[in-house]
XYZ file of C-alpha atoms in Angstrom:
568
model
C 114.741 73.009 196.752
C 113.526 73.154 193.174
C 114.921 75.817 190.883
C 113.114 78.227 188.599
C 114.504 76.218 185.661
C 112.088 73.440 186.709
C 109.207 75.768 185.817
C 110.553 77.156 182.552
C 110.793 76.259 178.915
C 114.508 76.358 178.092
C 114.408 75.659 174.354
C 113.818 78.092 171.453
C 110.809 80.318 172.138
C 109.078 79.435 168.861
C 108.978 75.749 169.895
C 107.451 76.447 173.305
C 103.956 74.921 173.174
C 103.273 76.480 176.575
C 103.259 79.931 175.020
C 100.025 80.637 173.188
C 99.864 82.735 169.981
C 99.432 86.062 171.863
C 102.526 85.248 173.926
C 104.553 84.449 170.832
C 103.313 87.644 169.204
C 104.901 89.454 172.153
C 108.227 89.053 170.377
C 107.058 91.187 167.442
C 106.452 94.373 169.486
C 109.486 93.420 171.586
C 111.533 93.782 168.413
C 109.853 97.170 167.945
C 111.190 98.129 171.388
C 114.696 97.568 170.020
C 114.206 100.583 167.724
C 115.674 103.309 170.014
C 119.036 101.554 169.975
C 118.836 101.090 166.200
C 117.889 104.757 165.833
C 120.903 105.699 167.932
C 123.096 103.601 165.666
C 121.554 105.147 162.570
C 122.118 108.627 163.972
C 125.777 108.001 164.756
C 126.462 106.354 161.415
C 124.530 108.861 159.306
C 126.739 111.653 160.625
C 129.758 109.538 159.796
C 128.449 109.087 156.274
C 127.362 112.630 155.482
C 130.565 114.168 156.860
C 132.595 112.439 154.136
C 130.307 113.935 151.464
C 131.683 116.983 149.640
C 128.057 118.166 149.222
C 127.562 118.389 152.992
C 130.894 120.178 153.494
C 130.093 122.685 150.763
C 126.515 123.329 151.926
C 127.630 124.237 155.453
C 130.668 126.228 154.357
C 133.403 123.647 155.008
C 132.981 123.682 158.828
C 136.078 123.757 160.995
C 137.016 120.935 163.343
C 135.429 122.776 166.269
C 132.215 123.430 164.347
C 132.033 119.828 163.209
C 132.516 118.720 166.799
C 129.621 120.971 167.862
C 127.343 119.669 165.111
C 128.053 116.070 166.065
C 127.891 116.604 169.834
C 124.655 118.638 169.787
C 122.644 115.437 170.033
C 124.555 114.547 173.198
C 123.805 117.989 174.635
C 120.111 117.314 174.118
C 120.452 114.013 175.933
C 122.222 115.736 178.823
C 119.347 118.206 179.180
C 116.766 115.420 179.418
C 118.810 112.950 181.513
C 117.435 113.981 184.955
C 113.840 113.853 183.726
C 113.775 110.668 181.615
C 113.594 108.241 184.597
C 110.854 110.362 186.176
C 108.791 109.826 183.029
C 109.572 106.096 182.866
C 108.661 105.545 186.518
C 105.791 108.039 186.514
C 103.683 107.525 183.385
C 104.940 104.051 182.490
C 107.393 102.513 180.056
C 105.072 102.479 177.028
C 103.897 106.095 177.204
C 107.452 107.303 177.746
C 108.739 105.302 174.779
C 105.989 106.620 172.505
C 106.669 110.217 173.584
C 110.407 109.918 172.979
C 109.918 108.364 169.545
C 107.573 111.183 168.491
C 110.116 113.828 169.526
C 112.857 112.003 167.588
C 110.698 112.002 164.452
C 110.153 115.759 164.694
C 113.849 116.467 165.273
C 114.912 114.290 162.338
C 112.609 116.096 159.916
C 114.035 119.435 161.078
C 117.576 118.102 160.576
C 116.796 116.939 157.039
C 115.535 120.425 156.167
C 118.370 122.328 157.916
C 119.646 125.375 156.025
C 122.243 126.747 158.455
C 124.679 125.397 161.019
C 122.505 126.800 163.840
C 119.407 125.107 162.375
C 121.289 121.816 162.087
C 122.579 122.050 165.675
C 119.095 122.864 167.043
C 117.564 119.861 165.284
C 120.325 117.642 166.694
C 119.537 118.867 170.221
C 115.858 117.941 169.709
C 116.846 114.472 168.480
C 118.966 114.088 171.612
C 115.999 114.969 173.830
C 113.853 112.295 172.202
C 116.597 109.665 172.160
C 117.256 110.152 175.864
C 113.570 109.596 176.683
C 113.166 106.592 174.370
C 116.434 104.875 175.268
C 115.607 105.128 178.962
C 112.195 103.451 178.636
C 112.773 100.837 175.911
C 115.362 98.582 177.595
C 113.453 98.765 180.884
C 110.323 97.516 179.139
C 112.224 94.753 177.362
C 114.045 93.390 180.403
C 111.018 93.614 182.712
C 108.609 91.995 180.253
C 110.629 89.205 178.645
C 110.071 85.518 179.401
C 112.746 84.540 181.999
C 114.852 82.305 179.755
C 114.789 84.868 176.946
C 115.418 87.958 179.094
C 119.215 88.032 178.862
C 119.579 87.429 175.093
C 116.692 89.749 174.140
C 117.986 92.554 176.368
C 121.503 91.915 175.063
C 120.185 92.241 171.526
C 118.901 95.717 172.418
C 122.318 97.328 172.452
C 123.499 95.059 169.638
C 120.680 96.379 167.452
C 122.630 99.661 167.365
C 124.400 98.127 164.402
C 121.152 97.434 162.540
C 120.575 101.169 162.352
C 124.233 101.699 161.608
C 124.126 99.240 158.683
C 121.060 100.877 157.157
C 122.618 104.318 157.492
C 126.015 103.281 156.099
C 124.553 101.677 152.971
C 121.936 104.372 152.408
C 124.627 107.060 152.514
C 126.842 104.940 150.260
C 123.973 104.691 147.758
C 123.306 108.434 147.792
C 127.025 109.167 147.390
C 127.062 107.012 144.262
C 123.754 108.165 142.751
C 123.218 111.759 143.910
C 126.732 113.159 143.678
C 126.645 116.966 143.557
C 123.128 117.252 145.024
C 122.177 118.351 148.549
C 119.762 115.412 148.594
C 122.784 113.147 148.887
C 122.823 114.023 152.609
C 119.199 115.135 153.117
C 117.662 111.771 152.139
C 119.658 109.688 154.680
C 118.702 112.218 157.349
C 115.022 112.182 156.407
C 114.706 108.388 156.394
C 115.646 108.322 160.088
C 112.133 109.579 160.894
C 110.431 106.440 159.546
C 111.340 103.927 162.321
C 110.862 106.484 165.099
C 107.294 107.332 164.035
C 106.597 103.631 163.414
C 107.651 102.853 166.959
C 105.597 105.687 168.448
C 102.481 103.888 167.164
C 103.311 100.189 167.441
C 104.583 100.298 171.040
C 100.905 100.374 172.048
C 100.588 96.787 170.820
C 103.089 95.749 173.497
C 101.924 95.175 177.110
C 103.152 97.334 179.973
C 105.918 96.131 182.297
C 104.480 93.888 185.059
C 107.114 95.299 187.443
C 105.863 98.841 186.812
C 102.254 97.705 187.197
C 102.910 96.050 190.582
C 104.945 99.014 191.836
C 102.056 101.331 190.954
C 99.277 99.266 192.503
C 97.970 97.521 189.378
C 98.579 93.966 190.583
C 95.625 92.498 188.722
C 96.874 93.858 185.412
C 100.386 92.609 186.162
C 99.146 89.082 186.821
C 97.067 89.207 183.630
C 100.207 90.109 181.661
C 102.224 87.303 183.269
C 99.357 84.860 182.761
C 98.805 85.729 179.112
C 102.403 86.043 177.971
C 104.303 83.645 180.243
C 101.830 80.869 181.116
C 99.498 80.295 178.164
C 96.563 81.873 180.004
C 96.857 79.681 183.135
C 96.427 82.043 186.092
C 97.364 79.337 188.620
C 100.514 78.366 186.726
C 103.448 78.086 189.208
C 105.569 80.423 187.067
C 102.997 83.226 187.430
C 103.075 82.873 191.224
C 106.863 82.520 191.297
C 107.413 85.709 189.279
C 104.689 87.723 190.981
C 105.875 86.657 194.433
C 109.478 87.620 193.724
C 108.450 90.983 192.287
C 106.459 91.841 195.406
C 109.185 90.597 197.749
C 111.918 92.544 195.949
C 109.852 95.737 195.940
C 109.109 95.343 199.648
C 112.789 94.788 200.465
C 113.710 97.897 198.491
C 111.042 99.848 200.335
C 112.504 98.787 203.691
C 115.961 99.964 202.652
C 114.719 103.342 201.408
C 111.157 104.620 201.585
C 111.908 107.500 199.190
C 113.889 107.087 195.992
C 116.147 109.816 194.609
C 119.486 110.014 192.851
C 121.137 110.006 196.286
C 119.638 106.534 196.847
C 122.005 105.202 194.189
C 124.926 105.695 196.568
C 123.231 105.420 199.972
C 123.846 101.732 200.768
C 126.954 99.542 200.316
C 125.039 97.334 197.867
C 124.034 100.284 195.716
C 127.563 101.661 195.748
C 128.875 98.298 194.549
C 126.303 98.337 191.759
C 127.068 101.877 190.653
C 130.843 101.476 190.563
C 130.297 98.794 187.912
C 127.413 100.447 186.048
C 129.126 103.831 185.749
C 132.455 102.284 184.819
C 131.190 100.093 181.969
C 129.212 103.058 180.620
C 132.342 105.180 180.347
C 134.500 102.256 179.209
C 132.108 101.607 176.324
C 133.038 104.974 174.803
C 136.708 105.241 175.752
C 137.861 101.919 174.390
C 138.967 103.504 171.112
C 135.744 102.671 169.297
C 134.773 106.346 169.157
C 137.528 106.965 166.615
C 135.772 104.846 163.985
C 132.211 105.475 165.155
C 132.319 109.236 164.598
C 135.510 110.131 162.717
C 136.120 107.270 160.339
C 137.184 109.714 157.601
C 140.005 111.095 159.762
C 141.121 107.595 160.806
C 141.358 106.352 157.205
C 142.961 109.594 156.070
C 145.733 108.783 158.548
C 146.526 105.619 156.561
C 146.044 107.118 153.088
C 142.433 106.076 152.300
C 140.599 109.249 151.239
C 138.206 108.335 148.395
C 134.620 108.920 149.731
C 132.988 105.900 147.974
C 135.806 103.647 149.213
C 135.467 104.920 152.784
C 131.682 104.491 152.543
C 132.071 100.926 151.273
C 134.482 100.011 154.089
C 132.193 101.641 156.648
C 129.140 99.726 155.403
C 130.996 96.404 155.423
C 132.328 97.079 158.915
C 128.816 97.665 160.272
C 127.586 94.318 158.890
C 130.526 92.587 160.582
C 129.838 94.393 163.859
C 126.153 93.486 163.782
C 126.841 89.797 163.133
C 129.303 89.578 166.039
C 127.074 91.530 168.459
C 123.927 89.479 167.757
C 125.861 86.196 167.987
C 127.363 87.241 171.327
C 123.892 88.220 172.585
C 122.750 84.637 172.015
C 125.646 83.318 174.125
C 125.400 85.485 177.247
C 123.648 82.814 179.312
C 125.975 80.048 178.136
C 129.319 81.779 178.600
C 128.492 84.160 181.420
C 128.982 87.905 181.789
C 132.414 87.904 183.423
C 134.055 85.691 180.774
C 132.666 87.833 177.965
C 133.832 91.120 179.526
C 137.322 89.825 180.364
C 137.753 88.328 176.880
C 136.521 91.547 175.299
C 138.888 93.837 177.212
C 141.867 91.561 176.646
C 141.168 91.350 172.920
C 140.696 95.124 172.588
C 143.985 95.834 174.331
C 145.951 93.454 172.104
C 144.376 94.612 168.828
C 144.607 98.315 169.681
C 148.316 97.979 170.374
C 148.662 96.468 166.892
C 146.501 99.242 165.425
C 148.722 101.857 167.080
C 151.948 100.298 165.808
C 150.652 99.936 162.253
C 149.442 103.553 162.144
C 152.782 104.732 163.541
C 154.729 102.830 160.866
C 152.606 104.325 158.102
C 152.808 107.849 159.525
C 156.570 107.828 160.115
C 157.781 105.619 157.251
C 154.965 105.703 154.697
C 154.767 101.896 154.822
C 151.820 100.816 152.615
C 151.702 97.360 154.181
C 151.153 99.024 157.554
C 148.135 100.866 156.101
C 146.723 97.568 154.874
C 147.316 96.101 158.341
C 145.188 98.838 159.917
C 142.298 97.924 157.611
C 142.626 94.327 158.807
C 143.069 95.141 162.505
C 139.989 97.369 162.843
C 137.509 94.456 162.288
C 139.460 92.376 164.834
C 139.266 95.211 167.356
C 135.522 95.462 166.841
C 135.150 91.702 167.203
C 136.649 92.018 170.676
C 134.520 95.079 171.517
C 131.274 93.523 170.305
C 131.452 90.256 172.245
C 130.749 92.136 175.490
C 130.135 95.873 175.252
C 127.554 95.753 172.489
C 125.364 92.981 173.925
C 126.003 93.334 177.667
C 126.353 97.067 178.339
C 122.617 97.653 178.777
C 121.633 94.105 179.753
C 124.137 93.839 182.613
C 123.358 97.286 183.996
C 119.611 96.639 184.079
C 119.831 93.220 185.701
C 122.066 94.342 188.591
C 119.888 97.376 189.397
C 116.759 96.698 191.536
C 113.434 98.091 190.340
C 113.229 101.221 192.491
C 116.575 102.563 191.251
C 116.647 100.860 187.838
C 115.522 103.857 185.770
C 117.710 106.340 187.671
C 120.725 104.042 187.714
C 120.356 103.428 184.004
C 120.146 107.190 183.491
C 123.383 107.667 185.417
C 125.063 105.110 183.183
C 123.751 106.985 180.155
C 125.210 110.156 181.662
C 128.670 108.586 181.776
C 128.166 107.391 178.200
C 127.254 110.934 177.179
C 130.358 112.264 178.939
C 132.487 109.701 177.119
C 130.861 110.484 173.767
C 131.130 114.256 174.253
C 134.808 114.153 175.139
C 135.396 111.846 172.181
C 133.463 114.046 169.780
C 135.193 117.235 170.856
C 138.668 115.939 171.662
C 139.275 113.356 168.929
C 139.179 115.601 165.819
C 141.434 118.166 167.488
C 143.766 115.575 169.033
C 144.120 113.610 165.786
C 145.040 116.820 164.007
C 147.698 117.750 166.567
C 148.989 114.399 167.836
C 148.270 112.041 164.958
C 148.986 108.406 165.782
C 150.351 109.312 169.240
C 146.760 109.808 170.423
C 146.335 106.033 170.156
C 148.878 105.506 172.951
C 146.452 107.205 175.345
C 143.787 104.681 174.419
C 146.195 101.783 174.908
C 146.910 102.927 178.461
C 143.229 103.351 179.223
C 142.396 99.900 177.829
C 144.951 98.392 180.221
C 143.238 100.192 183.112
C 139.829 98.930 181.927
C 140.995 95.329 181.929
C 142.251 95.576 185.509
C 139.061 97.265 186.708
C 136.787 94.657 185.119
C 138.877 91.833 186.607
C 138.606 93.277 190.121
C 134.994 94.438 190.291
C 132.691 92.793 187.741
C 130.362 90.192 189.325
C 128.959 87.121 187.546
C 125.125 87.061 187.349
C 124.439 84.068 185.101
C 121.532 81.741 185.937
C 119.443 83.976 188.219
C 116.076 85.706 187.906
C 115.891 89.479 187.525
C 115.035 89.962 191.213
C 117.681 87.478 192.433
C 120.359 89.123 190.276
C 119.585 92.571 191.653
C 119.828 91.213 195.215
C 123.341 89.749 194.744
C 124.980 93.036 195.685
C 123.064 93.279 198.975
C 124.332 89.965 200.350
C 123.558 86.238 200.316
C 120.735 86.640 202.839
C 118.781 88.895 200.497
C 119.331 86.553 197.536
C 117.995 83.604 199.522
C 115.076 85.657 200.818
C 113.932 86.608 197.314
C 114.458 83.054 196.058
C 112.558 81.478 198.958
C 109.504 83.641 198.394
C 109.423 82.527 194.761
C 109.546 78.878 195.766
C 106.884 79.400 198.427
C 104.653 81.034 195.831
C 105.067 77.970 193.594
C 104.023 75.640 196.400
C 101.024 77.748 197.284
C 99.927 77.941 193.653
C 99.847 74.145 193.607
C 97.842 74.095 196.849
C 95.470 76.620 195.346
C 95.020 74.558 192.187
C 94.470 71.424 194.289
C 91.770 73.098 196.369
C 90.147 74.499 193.245
C 90.062 71.000 191.750
C 88.362 69.733 194.925
C 85.410 72.076 194.428
C 82.265 70.208 193.379
C 81.277 69.552 189.800
C 77.819 70.611 188.652
C 76.387 68.779 185.645
C 79.806 68.096 184.305
C 80.914 71.730 184.487
C 83.675 72.588 186.940
C 83.116 75.461 189.323
C 86.196 77.551 189.971
C 87.138 77.742 193.613
C 87.307 80.885 195.700
C 90.596 82.767 195.878
C 92.775 81.288 198.603
C 94.840 83.491 200.923
C 98.488 83.415 199.837
C 101.728 84.349 201.550
C 103.745 85.759 198.663
C 105.792 88.098 200.834
C 106.880 88.339 204.427
C 106.820 92.111 204.168
C 103.949 94.541 204.377
C 101.991 95.216 201.214
C 103.202 98.222 199.229
C 100.125 98.671 197.062
C 96.630 97.317 196.453
C 96.698 93.607 195.691
C 94.788 91.414 193.271
C 92.213 90.636 195.888
C 91.594 94.269 196.794
C 91.136 95.123 193.125
C 88.531 92.368 192.750
C 86.301 93.330 195.652
C 85.484 96.028 198.164
C 86.204 93.834 201.174
C 88.384 95.211 203.930
C 92.110 94.823 203.567
C 92.091 92.356 206.452
C 89.924 90.024 204.371
C 91.720 90.431 201.066
C 95.402 91.055 201.705
C 97.614 88.417 200.064
C 100.375 89.241 202.457
C 99.049 88.089 205.817
C 101.651 86.082 207.622
C 98.945 84.102 209.403
C 98.350 81.873 206.400
C 97.137 78.332 207.020
C 99.835 76.112 208.484
C 99.179 73.704 205.620
C 100.993 76.101 203.310
C 104.037 76.288 205.549
C 104.244 72.509 205.827
C 103.845 72.100 202.076
C 106.631 74.576 201.432
C 108.875 73.023 204.041
C 109.863 70.124 201.831
C 111.387 72.505 199.284
C 113.758 74.139 201.754
């Protein structure tokens, strides 16, 4: 049986002569879809930066640890409020409309934050930003993973979470610049806040230059549009290209299988079947692990961490923070490019092992400085933190979103992703509230808790994480339901390829009139052994009865079955 790799370009996308200019231009708006993650990174880092500014402290009356925790966590509260509704928007009105709506709300919230005059005003604006981020970050990765060319899906989706650091870098260096040039002015913290609105409003407009997800289109009865997207962006305009039929056939088969398992989709569906429970125990775990690996200490309270080893000068902390974000970004993007070569399981196991080892060293060095005042131990901490983030970024930055989306089938993808975001929010909230208080009371002993949890993470990943390298999006999602389902989805794809070749052959046999070829009539295809879920291409093209136009009749000509037989 031939493999999908026989139909695909496996080299760099810019060298693929099979992708026409519109298809290559797809990567420009696809980069725009990375913006929610970058905005999230900017938001987290900008709070890091402005909290070390004396101007911000003075303006808000030197807020207590509890007040600071509330101001930081308000964005997470906003995300919590919107979490149940974000997947309903993504599945209901489409990925693009949802992404544009979320980006617009973020822009409004950011402008309110930049103009905040009281703690309550600042907190309210942060809640609004959280609402928008929740909407945008639910839709954007879905659109990316469902739209990408098969061989680019994993690295592009992996880059989504890695692009968090792009926003973080911009924020860190912008705040460093305002610290140096606007010392003593409230604009030192207002300008970094205000600039966050630019990419969000840019994205709200430019997402409309990106096509809609073909998976969403098929699931909502727009098969003709879905095939047009696949034809234009994956097959250089060739509607009868085998890859178009392969992808379209697998999408329809996977959706039909999901429909058989559960006619109605709700949050309860996520835990209704053994396959879904296996998916969710991984998805929820890696979401929480991503925030409780110790990274939250530097992500949100870098000033307190460095104060613990004697580094208190704001420009110095800002410089270290900016340099750290560049390092993180470089590692995360490099790892994103390697996900299909090294595999998911190897990356996650290497990441958790490396984090455990480096965090133990971080804990020991901080303890030596705190108890003995050892300056060399303080210097060691500054060297260990980049090593810790190297380990974190080789898996959790690139694969957190990418892995979750590829193991979740379409009908529960948005809701399952929302549940993972909920666990992330829980992890962030506990970090944001607990860490400043715990550091103040426990000091370096807090790090022991993280060491124990990192050991637990490593064991959990070893026992439960499943390798998904080398499979299509539909085949990957079916892994958790059993080998039979994987083979069923794969076989339909291969059958679609065979039938596309038969269709092209019959079209070529149609007579030629005065040197101009006449395209043949549409030929009945068996792209699924299940009943049709929605109107098909044929029913959108004509007003014939469904019996005349349904692609999914099992009584297809025996020629097709014989032709496909040699691929089994």
